[in-house]
PDB file of C-alpha atoms in Angstrom:
ATOM      1  CA  MET D   1     -42.531  16.757 -57.558  1.00  0.00           C
ATOM      2  CA  THR D   2     -45.422  18.987 -58.669  1.00  0.00           C
ATOM      3  CA  LYS D   3     -44.278  21.787 -56.377  1.00  0.00           C
ATOM      4  CA  ARG D   4     -40.707  21.764 -57.771  1.00  0.00           C
ATOM      5  CA  THR D   5     -41.970  21.838 -61.397  1.00  0.00           C
ATOM      6  CA  THR D   6     -44.102  24.901 -60.673  1.00  0.00           C
ATOM      7  CA  HIS D   7     -41.174  26.570 -58.919  1.00  0.00           C
ATOM      8  CA  ASN D   8     -38.911  25.997 -61.933  1.00  0.00           C
ATOM      9  CA  ARG D   9     -41.384  27.541 -64.370  1.00  0.00           C
ATOM     10  CA  GLN D  10     -41.360  30.699 -62.312  1.00  0.00           C
ATOM     11  CA  GLU D  11     -37.575  30.837 -62.540  1.00  0.00           C
ATOM     12  CA  ASN D  12     -37.427  30.868 -66.356  1.00  0.00           C
ATOM     13  CA  ARG D  13     -37.797  34.635 -66.591  1.00  0.00           C
ATOM     14  CA  PRO D  14     -34.788  36.759 -67.711  1.00  0.00           C
ATOM     15  CA  ALA D  15     -32.936  38.601 -65.000  1.00  0.00           C
ATOM     16  CA  LYS D  16     -31.413  42.059 -64.835  1.00  0.00           C
ATOM     17  CA  THR D  17     -27.647  42.315 -64.656  1.00  0.00           C
ATOM     18  CA  ARG D  18     -26.549  43.010 -61.093  1.00  0.00           C
ATOM     19  CA  THR D  19     -22.754  43.094 -60.923  1.00  0.00           C
ATOM     20  CA  PRO D  20     -21.627  43.004 -57.249  1.00  0.00           C
ATOM     21  CA  LEU D  21     -19.821  46.344 -57.402  1.00  0.00           C
ATOM     22  CA  ALA D  22     -19.785  46.607 -53.614  1.00  0.00           C
ATOM     23  CA  LEU D  23     -17.393  43.659 -53.457  1.00  0.00           C
ATOM     24  CA  VAL D  24     -15.112  45.256 -56.057  1.00  0.00           C
ATOM     25  CA  LEU D  25     -15.022  48.605 -54.281  1.00  0.00           C
ATOM     26  CA  SER D  26     -14.369  47.026 -50.894  1.00  0.00           C
ATOM     27  CA  LEU D  27     -11.409  45.074 -52.231  1.00  0.00           C
ATOM     28  CA  VAL D  28      -9.941  48.211 -53.817  1.00  0.00           C
ATOM     29  CA  LEU D  29     -10.426  50.285 -50.665  1.00  0.00           C
ATOM     30  CA  LEU D  30      -8.911  47.567 -48.464  1.00  0.00           C
ATOM     31  CA  SER D  31      -5.809  47.176 -50.656  1.00  0.00           C
ATOM     32  CA  PRO D  32      -2.494  47.894 -48.888  1.00  0.00           C
ATOM     33  CA  ALA D  33      -1.018  51.385 -48.733  1.00  0.00           C
ATOM     34  CA  ILE D  34       1.261  52.534 -51.571  1.00  0.00           C
ATOM     35  CA  PRO D  35       4.828  51.345 -50.931  1.00  0.00           C
ATOM     36  CA  ARG D  36       8.025  52.835 -52.240  1.00  0.00           C
ATOM     37  CA  ALA D  37       8.878  52.290 -55.910  1.00  0.00           C
ATOM     38  CA  ASP D  38       9.804  48.793 -57.107  1.00  0.00           C
ATOM     39  CA  GLU D  39       9.084  46.781 -53.991  1.00  0.00           C
ATOM     40  CA  LEU D  40       8.745  43.507 -55.925  1.00  0.00           C
ATOM     41  CA  SER D  41      11.395  40.805 -55.467  1.00  0.00           C
ATOM     42  CA  VAL D  42      11.246  37.643 -57.580  1.00  0.00           C
ATOM     43  CA  ASP D  43      13.527  34.627 -57.455  1.00  0.00           C
ATOM     44  CA  LEU D  44      12.796  33.147 -60.875  1.00  0.00           C
ATOM     45  CA  ARG D  45      13.904  29.612 -60.025  1.00  0.00           C
ATOM     46  CA  ALA D  46      11.968  29.335 -56.768  1.00  0.00           C
ATOM     47  CA  THR D  47       8.864  31.058 -58.120  1.00  0.00           C
ATOM     48  CA  GLY D  48       8.949  28.944 -61.256  1.00  0.00           C
ATOM     49  CA  ALA D  49       9.208  25.799 -59.122  1.00  0.00           C
ATOM     50  CA  VAL D  50       6.181  26.780 -57.039  1.00  0.00           C
ATOM     51  CA  THR D  51       4.161  27.742 -60.121  1.00  0.00           C
ATOM     52  CA  GLY D  52       5.086  24.594 -62.006  1.00  0.00           C
ATOM     53  CA  SER D  53       4.372  22.321 -59.049  1.00  0.00           C
ATOM     54  CA  ALA D  54       0.993  23.929 -58.395  1.00  0.00           C
ATOM     55  CA  THR D  55       0.080  23.722 -62.077  1.00  0.00           C
ATOM     56  CA  ALA D  56       1.023  20.029 -62.231  1.00  0.00           C
ATOM     57  CA  LEU D  57      -0.986  19.335 -59.070  1.00  0.00           C
ATOM     58  CA  PHE D  58      -3.991  21.168 -60.488  1.00  0.00           C
ATOM     59  CA  ILE D  59      -3.859  19.120 -63.701  1.00  0.00           C
ATOM     60  CA  GLY D  60      -3.662  15.950 -61.620  1.00  0.00           C
ATOM     61  CA  LEU D  61      -6.659  16.995 -59.555  1.00  0.00           C
ATOM     62  CA  GLU D  62      -8.654  17.756 -62.689  1.00  0.00           C
ATOM     63  CA  LEU D  63      -7.838  14.356 -64.201  1.00  0.00           C
ATOM     64  CA  ALA D  64      -8.772  12.582 -60.967  1.00  0.00           C
ATOM     65  CA  GLY D  65     -11.995  14.545 -60.519  1.00  0.00           C
ATOM     66  CA  SER D  66     -14.329  11.611 -61.143  1.00  0.00           C
ATOM     67  CA  THR D  67     -12.487   9.592 -58.485  1.00  0.00           C
ATOM     68  CA  LEU D  68     -12.165  12.338 -55.908  1.00  0.00           C
ATOM     69  CA  THR D  69     -15.803  13.495 -56.163  1.00  0.00           C
ATOM     70  CA  PRO D  70     -18.164  11.409 -53.971  1.00  0.00           C
ATOM     71  CA  ALA D  71     -20.775   9.221 -55.665  1.00  0.00           C
ATOM     72  CA  THR D  72     -23.495  11.535 -54.382  1.00  0.00           C
ATOM     73  CA  CYS D  73     -23.618  15.117 -53.194  1.00  0.00           C
ATOM     74  CA  ARG D  74     -22.692  15.977 -49.622  1.00  0.00           C
ATOM     75  CA  TRP D  75     -24.404  19.382 -49.852  1.00  0.00           C
ATOM     76  CA  CYS D  76     -27.507  18.698 -51.891  1.00  0.00           C
ATOM     77  CA  ASP D  77     -30.115  21.329 -51.036  1.00  0.00           C
ATOM     78  CA  PRO D  78     -29.423  25.091 -51.116  1.00  0.00           C
ATOM     79  CA  PRO D  79     -30.531  27.539 -48.410  1.00  0.00           C
ATOM     80  CA  GLY D  80     -33.325  30.011 -49.120  1.00  0.00           C
ATOM     81  CA  PHE D  81     -30.821  32.804 -49.810  1.00  0.00           C
ATOM     82  CA  ASP D  82     -29.338  30.912 -52.755  1.00  0.00           C
ATOM     83  CA  ARG D  83     -32.713  29.855 -54.103  1.00  0.00           C
ATOM     84  CA  ASN D  84     -33.936  33.440 -54.070  1.00  0.00           C
ATOM     85  CA  ALA D  85     -30.775  34.711 -55.768  1.00  0.00           C
ATOM     86  CA  ARG D  86     -31.132  32.057 -58.475  1.00  0.00           C
ATOM     87  CA  LEU D  87     -34.708  33.126 -59.086  1.00  0.00           C
ATOM     88  CA  HIS D  88     -33.657  36.732 -59.771  1.00  0.00           C
ATOM     89  CA  LEU D  89     -30.252  36.303 -61.423  1.00  0.00           C
ATOM     90  CA  ARG D  90     -30.633  33.301 -63.731  1.00  0.00           C
ATOM     91  CA  TRP D  91     -30.969  34.185 -67.415  1.00  0.00           C
ATOM     92  CA  GLY D  92     -33.676  32.841 -69.675  1.00  0.00           C
ATOM     93  CA  ASP D  93     -30.845  31.476 -71.851  1.00  0.00           C
ATOM     94  CA  PRO D  94     -28.249  30.195 -69.366  1.00  0.00           C
ATOM     95  CA  SER D  95     -25.980  28.835 -72.114  1.00  0.00           C
ATOM     96  CA  ARG D  96     -25.284  32.359 -73.380  1.00  0.00           C
ATOM     97  CA  ALA D  97     -24.152  33.457 -69.933  1.00  0.00           C
ATOM     98  CA  ALA D  98     -21.978  30.334 -69.636  1.00  0.00           C
ATOM     99  CA  THR D  99     -20.266  31.109 -72.952  1.00  0.00           C
ATOM    100  CA  LEU D 100     -19.580  34.708 -71.943  1.00  0.00           C
ATOM    101  CA  SER D 101     -18.129  33.597 -68.602  1.00  0.00           C
ATOM    102  CA  ASP D 102     -15.805  31.138 -70.369  1.00  0.00           C
ATOM    103  CA  VAL D 103     -14.595  33.854 -72.738  1.00  0.00           C
ATOM    104  CA  LEU D 104     -13.878  36.237 -69.851  1.00  0.00           C
ATOM    105  CA  LEU D 105     -12.139  33.491 -67.857  1.00  0.00           C
ATOM    106  CA  VAL D 106      -9.455  33.494 -70.550  1.00  0.00           C
ATOM    107  CA  GLY D 107      -9.806  37.121 -71.610  1.00  0.00           C
ATOM    108  CA  ILE D 108      -9.251  38.791 -68.230  1.00  0.00           C
ATOM    109  CA  PRO D 109      -5.836  37.236 -67.406  1.00  0.00           C
ATOM    110  CA  SER D 110      -4.755  37.584 -71.042  1.00  0.00           C
ATOM    111  CA  SER D 111      -5.680  41.266 -71.072  1.00  0.00           C
ATOM    112  CA  LEU D 112      -3.841  41.896 -67.799  1.00  0.00           C
ATOM    113  CA  ILE D 113      -0.730  40.205 -69.205  1.00  0.00           C
ATOM    114  CA  ALA D 114      -0.924  42.290 -72.387  1.00  0.00           C
ATOM    115  CA  VAL D 115      -1.340  45.540 -70.432  1.00  0.00           C
ATOM    116  CA  ASP D 116       1.621  44.627 -68.248  1.00  0.00           C
ATOM    117  CA  TYR D 117       3.870  44.109 -71.277  1.00  0.00           C
ATOM    118  CA  PHE D 118       2.812  46.968 -73.522  1.00  0.00           C
ATOM    119  CA  VAL D 119       1.950  49.614 -70.919  1.00  0.00           C
ATOM    120  CA  LEU D 120       3.187  48.913 -67.396  1.00  0.00           C
ATOM    121  CA  ALA D 121       6.530  47.147 -67.888  1.00  0.00           C
ATOM    122  CA  ASP D 122       7.227  49.199 -71.012  1.00  0.00           C
ATOM    123  CA  ARG D 123       8.329  46.042 -72.880  1.00  0.00           C
ATOM    124  CA  ASP D 124      11.111  45.321 -70.406  1.00  0.00           C
ATOM    125  CA  ALA D 125      11.402  41.554 -70.934  1.00  0.00           C
ATOM    126  CA  ARG D 126      12.829  40.682 -67.510  1.00  0.00           C
ATOM    127  CA  ARG D 127      10.430  42.852 -65.554  1.00  0.00           C
ATOM    128  CA  PHE D 128       7.501  41.597 -67.606  1.00  0.00           C
ATOM    129  CA  GLY D 129       8.555  37.986 -67.055  1.00  0.00           C
ATOM    130  CA  GLU D 130       8.743  38.497 -63.303  1.00  0.00           C
ATOM    131  CA  ASP D 131       5.350  40.188 -63.218  1.00  0.00           C
ATOM    132  CA  VAL D 132       3.656  37.414 -65.165  1.00  0.00           C
ATOM    133  CA  LEU D 133       5.336  34.642 -63.189  1.00  0.00           C
ATOM    134  CA  VAL D 134       4.043  36.059 -59.906  1.00  0.00           C
ATOM    135  CA  GLY D 135       0.567  36.408 -61.400  1.00  0.00           C
ATOM    136  CA  LEU D 136       0.593  32.834 -62.687  1.00  0.00           C
ATOM    137  CA  GLU D 137       1.853  31.617 -59.311  1.00  0.00           C
ATOM    138  CA  ALA D 138      -1.179  33.145 -57.592  1.00  0.00           C
ATOM    139  CA  ILE D 139      -3.558  31.713 -60.207  1.00  0.00           C
ATOM    140  CA  ALA D 140      -2.050  28.215 -59.967  1.00  0.00           C
ATOM    141  CA  VAL D 141      -2.175  28.149 -56.149  1.00  0.00           C
ATOM    142  CA  THR D 142      -5.788  29.353 -56.290  1.00  0.00           C
ATOM    143  CA  ALA D 143      -6.710  26.623 -58.771  1.00  0.00           C
ATOM    144  CA  VAL D 144      -5.318  23.905 -56.485  1.00  0.00           C
ATOM    145  CA  ALA D 145      -7.151  25.302 -53.455  1.00  0.00           C
ATOM    146  CA  THR D 146     -10.383  25.576 -55.454  1.00  0.00           C
ATOM    147  CA  ASP D 147     -10.309  21.951 -56.617  1.00  0.00           C
ATOM    148  CA  GLY D 148      -9.498  20.711 -53.127  1.00  0.00           C
ATOM    149  CA  ILE D 149     -12.528  22.513 -51.727  1.00  0.00           C
ATOM    150  CA  LYS D 150     -14.795  21.400 -54.573  1.00  0.00           C
ATOM    151  CA  TYR D 151     -14.088  17.723 -54.103  1.00  0.00           C
ATOM    152  CA  GLY D 152     -14.325  17.960 -50.338  1.00  0.00           C
ATOM    153  CA  VAL D 153     -17.644  19.827 -50.234  1.00  0.00           C
ATOM    154  CA  ALA D 154     -19.360  18.068 -53.181  1.00  0.00           C
ATOM    155  CA  ARG D 155     -22.185  20.563 -53.599  1.00  0.00           C
ATOM    156  CA  ARG D 156     -24.911  19.987 -56.190  1.00  0.00           C
ATOM    157  CA  ARG D 157     -24.983  22.580 -58.994  1.00  0.00           C
ATOM    158  CA  PRO D 158     -28.202  24.599 -59.369  1.00  0.00           C
ATOM    159  CA  ASN D 159     -29.132  23.232 -62.805  1.00  0.00           C
ATOM    160  CA  ALA D 160     -28.655  19.641 -61.593  1.00  0.00           C
ATOM    161  CA  TRP D 161     -30.582  20.409 -58.407  1.00  0.00           C
ATOM    162  CA  ALA D 162     -33.482  21.804 -60.425  1.00  0.00           C
ATOM    163  CA  SER D 163     -33.651  18.791 -62.751  1.00  0.00           C
ATOM    164  CA  GLY D 164     -33.124  16.291 -59.944  1.00  0.00           C
ATOM    165  CA  VAL D 165     -30.654  14.392 -62.137  1.00  0.00           C
ATOM    166  CA  ARG D 166     -26.862  14.088 -61.772  1.00  0.00           C
ATOM    167  CA  LYS D 167     -25.447  13.566 -65.272  1.00  0.00           C
ATOM    168  CA  SER D 168     -21.764  13.565 -64.299  1.00  0.00           C
ATOM    169  CA  PHE D 169     -19.482  14.003 -61.284  1.00  0.00           C
ATOM    170  CA  GLY D 170     -19.120  17.672 -62.262  1.00  0.00           C
ATOM    171  CA  ASP D 171     -22.710  18.264 -61.233  1.00  0.00           C
ATOM    172  CA  ASP D 172     -21.520  17.956 -57.634  1.00  0.00           C
ATOM    173  CA  ASN D 173     -18.615  20.404 -57.991  1.00  0.00           C
ATOM    174  CA  SER D 174     -20.545  23.618 -57.423  1.00  0.00           C
ATOM    175  CA  TYR D 175     -18.794  24.965 -54.313  1.00  0.00           C
ATOM    176  CA  LEU D 176     -16.811  27.000 -54.910  1.00  0.00           C
ATOM    177  CA  SER D 177     -16.653  28.685 -58.317  1.00  0.00           C
ATOM    178  CA  GLY D 178     -13.359  28.219 -60.156  1.00  0.00           C
ATOM    179  CA  HIS D 179     -14.258  30.972 -62.626  1.00  0.00           C
ATOM    180  CA  ALA D 180     -14.716  33.421 -59.742  1.00  0.00           C
ATOM    181  CA  SER D 181     -11.623  32.383 -57.802  1.00  0.00           C
ATOM    182  CA  GLY D 182      -9.414  32.318 -60.904  1.00  0.00           C
ATOM    183  CA  THR D 183     -10.364  35.719 -62.270  1.00  0.00           C
ATOM    184  CA  PHE D 184     -10.251  37.390 -58.856  1.00  0.00           C
ATOM    185  CA  ALA D 185      -6.828  35.867 -58.230  1.00  0.00           C
ATOM    186  CA  ALA D 186      -5.565  37.224 -61.555  1.00  0.00           C
ATOM    187  CA  ALA D 187      -7.003  40.699 -60.975  1.00  0.00           C
ATOM    188  CA  ALA D 188      -5.726  40.948 -57.391  1.00  0.00           C
ATOM    189  CA  ALA D 189      -2.277  39.543 -58.219  1.00  0.00           C
ATOM    190  CA  PHE D 190      -1.581  41.741 -61.237  1.00  0.00           C
ATOM    191  CA  GLY D 191      -2.977  44.773 -59.427  1.00  0.00           C
ATOM    192  CA  THR D 192      -0.740  44.118 -56.425  1.00  0.00           C
ATOM    193  CA  VAL D 193       2.298  43.534 -58.638  1.00  0.00           C
ATOM    194  CA  ALA D 194       1.616  46.864 -60.366  1.00  0.00           C
ATOM    195  CA  MET D 195       1.301  48.544 -56.967  1.00  0.00           C
ATOM    196  CA  LEU D 196       4.563  47.063 -55.677  1.00  0.00           C
ATOM    197  CA  ARG D 197       6.304  48.163 -58.864  1.00  0.00           C
ATOM    198  CA  ASP D 198       4.729  51.604 -58.395  1.00  0.00           C
ATOM    199  CA  TYR D 199       3.565  51.588 -61.999  1.00  0.00           C
ATOM    200  CA  PRO D 200       1.628  54.747 -62.946  1.00  0.00           C
ATOM    201  CA  GLY D 201      -2.105  54.127 -62.854  1.00  0.00           C
ATOM    202  CA  TRP D 202      -1.883  50.910 -60.830  1.00  0.00           C
ATOM    203  CA  PRO D 203      -5.266  51.529 -59.111  1.00  0.00           C
ATOM    204  CA  LEU D 204      -6.860  51.242 -62.555  1.00  0.00           C
ATOM    205  CA  ILE D 205      -5.555  47.666 -62.839  1.00  0.00           C
ATOM    206  CA  TYR D 206      -7.347  46.808 -59.615  1.00  0.00           C
ATOM    207  CA  ALA D 207     -10.540  48.553 -60.688  1.00  0.00           C
ATOM    208  CA  VAL D 208     -10.777  47.109 -64.191  1.00  0.00           C
ATOM    209  CA  GLY D 209      -9.579  43.629 -63.237  1.00  0.00           C
ATOM    210  CA  LEU D 210     -11.842  43.256 -60.224  1.00  0.00           C
ATOM    211  CA  THR D 211     -14.846  44.623 -62.114  1.00  0.00           C
ATOM    212  CA  GLY D 212     -14.250  42.057 -64.850  1.00  0.00           C
ATOM    213  CA  ALA D 213     -13.917  39.295 -62.249  1.00  0.00           C
ATOM    214  CA  ALA D 214     -17.163  40.389 -60.578  1.00  0.00           C
ATOM    215  CA  THR D 215     -18.870  40.235 -63.971  1.00  0.00           C
ATOM    216  CA  VAL D 216     -17.656  36.667 -64.445  1.00  0.00           C
ATOM    217  CA  SER D 217     -19.031  35.777 -61.012  1.00  0.00           C
ATOM    218  CA  TYR D 218     -22.434  37.190 -61.907  1.00  0.00           C
ATOM    219  CA  LEU D 219     -22.443  35.314 -65.223  1.00  0.00           C
ATOM    220  CA  ARG D 220     -21.802  31.980 -63.477  1.00  0.00           C
ATOM    221  CA  VAL D 221     -24.991  32.476 -61.469  1.00  0.00           C
ATOM    222  CA  ALA D 222     -26.836  33.685 -64.581  1.00  0.00           C
ATOM    223  CA  ALA D 223     -25.637  30.533 -66.362  1.00  0.00           C
ATOM    224  CA  ASP D 224     -27.217  28.384 -63.608  1.00  0.00           C
ATOM    225  CA  ARG D 225     -23.843  26.744 -62.982  1.00  0.00           C
ATOM    226  CA  HIS D 226     -23.258  28.155 -59.489  1.00  0.00           C
ATOM    227  CA  TRP D 227     -25.163  29.434 -56.494  1.00  0.00           C
ATOM    228  CA  LEU D 228     -24.497  32.975 -55.325  1.00  0.00           C
ATOM    229  CA  THR D 229     -22.602  31.719 -52.261  1.00  0.00           C
ATOM    230  CA  ASP D 230     -20.347  29.697 -54.594  1.00  0.00           C
ATOM    231  CA  VAL D 231     -19.157  32.790 -56.451  1.00  0.00           C
ATOM    232  CA  LEU D 232     -18.891  34.968 -53.348  1.00  0.00           C
ATOM    233  CA  SER D 233     -16.700  32.363 -51.671  1.00  0.00           C
ATOM    234  CA  GLY D 234     -14.659  31.917 -54.846  1.00  0.00           C
ATOM    235  CA  ALA D 235     -14.131  35.672 -55.099  1.00  0.00           C
ATOM    236  CA  ALA D 236     -12.928  35.846 -51.493  1.00  0.00           C
ATOM    237  CA  LEU D 237     -10.523  32.930 -51.951  1.00  0.00           C
ATOM    238  CA  GLY D 238      -9.102  34.230 -55.220  1.00  0.00           C
ATOM    239  CA  ALA D 239      -8.720  37.812 -54.040  1.00  0.00           C
ATOM    240  CA  GLY D 240      -7.064  36.665 -50.816  1.00  0.00           C
ATOM    241  CA  ILE D 241      -4.480  34.522 -52.582  1.00  0.00           C
ATOM    242  CA  GLY D 242      -4.017  37.103 -55.340  1.00  0.00           C
ATOM    243  CA  LEU D 243      -3.161  39.740 -52.752  1.00  0.00           C
ATOM    244  CA  GLY D 244      -1.232  37.432 -50.458  1.00  0.00           C
ATOM    245  CA  VAL D 245       1.194  35.841 -52.925  1.00  0.00           C
ATOM    246  CA  PRO D 246       2.865  39.100 -54.047  1.00  0.00           C
ATOM    247  CA  LEU D 247       2.733  40.754 -50.619  1.00  0.00           C
ATOM    248  CA  LEU D 248       3.851  37.813 -48.493  1.00  0.00           C
ATOM    249  CA  LEU D 249       6.256  36.067 -50.869  1.00  0.00           C
ATOM    250  CA  HIS D 250       7.585  38.808 -53.134  1.00  0.00           C
ATOM    251  CA  ARG D 251       7.613  42.093 -51.265  1.00  0.00           C
ATOM    252  CA  LYS D 252      11.073  43.357 -50.358  1.00  0.00           C
ATOM    253  CA  ALA D 253      11.904  43.570 -46.681  1.00  0.00           C
ATOM    254  CA  HIS D 254      13.830  46.597 -45.405  1.00  0.00           C
ATOM    255  CA  GLU D 255      16.646  47.042 -42.948  1.00  0.00           C
ATOM    256  CA  PRO D 256      16.240  49.620 -40.133  1.00  0.00           C
ATOM    257  CA  ASP D 257      18.362  52.087 -42.129  1.00  0.00           C
ATOM    258  CA  GLY D 258      15.930  51.879 -45.035  1.00  0.00           C
ATOM    259  CA  ARG D 259      18.019  49.628 -47.279  1.00  0.00           C
ATOM    260  CA  SER D 260      16.075  46.894 -48.991  1.00  0.00           C
ATOM    261  CA  ALA D 261      16.729  43.306 -47.958  1.00  0.00           C
ATOM    262  CA  THR D 262      15.540  40.853 -50.555  1.00  0.00           C
ATOM    263  CA  ILE D 263      13.946  37.681 -49.235  1.00  0.00           C
ATOM    264  CA  ILE D 264      14.647  34.616 -51.371  1.00  0.00           C
ATOM    265  CA  VAL D 265      12.583  31.487 -50.737  1.00  0.00           C
ATOM    266  CA  THR D 266      14.320  28.303 -51.921  1.00  0.00           C
ATOM    267  CA  PRO D 267      12.694  24.843 -51.945  1.00  0.00           C
ATOM    268  CA  VAL D 268      14.625  22.171 -49.994  1.00  0.00           C
ATOM    269  CA  PRO D 269      13.800  18.482 -49.367  1.00  0.00           C
ATOM    270  CA  LEU D 270      12.099  19.081 -45.993  1.00  0.00           C
ATOM    271  CA  GLY D 271      10.541  22.473 -46.684  1.00  0.00           C
ATOM    272  CA  VAL D 272      11.801  25.890 -47.707  1.00  0.00           C
ATOM    273  CA  ALA D 273      14.794  27.996 -46.758  1.00  0.00           C
ATOM    274  CA  GLY D 274      14.841  31.794 -46.623  1.00  0.00           C
ATOM    275  CA  THR D 275      17.871  33.847 -47.585  1.00  0.00           C
ATOM    276  CA  PHE D 276      18.017  37.511 -46.555  1.00  0.00           C
TER     277      PHE D 276
END
């Protein structure tokens, strides 16, 4: 007990901001090649059904969190890598970092939606609606996946680990970071939608959105709410789903002669049906 108390006193020093720009740049550089103009295909009914179902499932998971989280942590002690990162990245006032991360969690998707309407879609209501629906679909699917992993892993949060006290079931929901996965999903999805639409300046959406998401990830570690591996894993999950939903579900297929062939995914009782 004496050793842990001494260790915690050493960790109370402010840390320098170290946004993981390498992760942002790698995601931008690995983004798919530029397709032909307006490669996005959206079936509003099917996409709305997927988005609504995922959102409802996420709300259910959140409400059942105390039941789904084990009575004690399954992953209680962090590896040395995470302990060292916490020592250098945690702020002297973690609550300030937590507040900033919460603001950006809402601000980043909201800003991307506003830019899509006023700048990218040029206030075209239908195009804007399709863009936002695809973005929300990616965010909702990411949220469900994040909660499923959190409850299954049941990792102790760094602040609860340091105090040695679990105050609520949420103290064992550290892995992985929902703030990181959500903001990376939003940035990747809206950037990919802009690319498929061939909007002018679409790389800027990737750059700004992913930089903002990386900042949120850093702030969650600074706030002592997540370990570094929590936010790195959340970023990977969110970026993967954010890229995959538009590219795999909403990118137009093409016939050998170059004509586009829209793929429509329709929910049916035993699965989904594709119409070409």
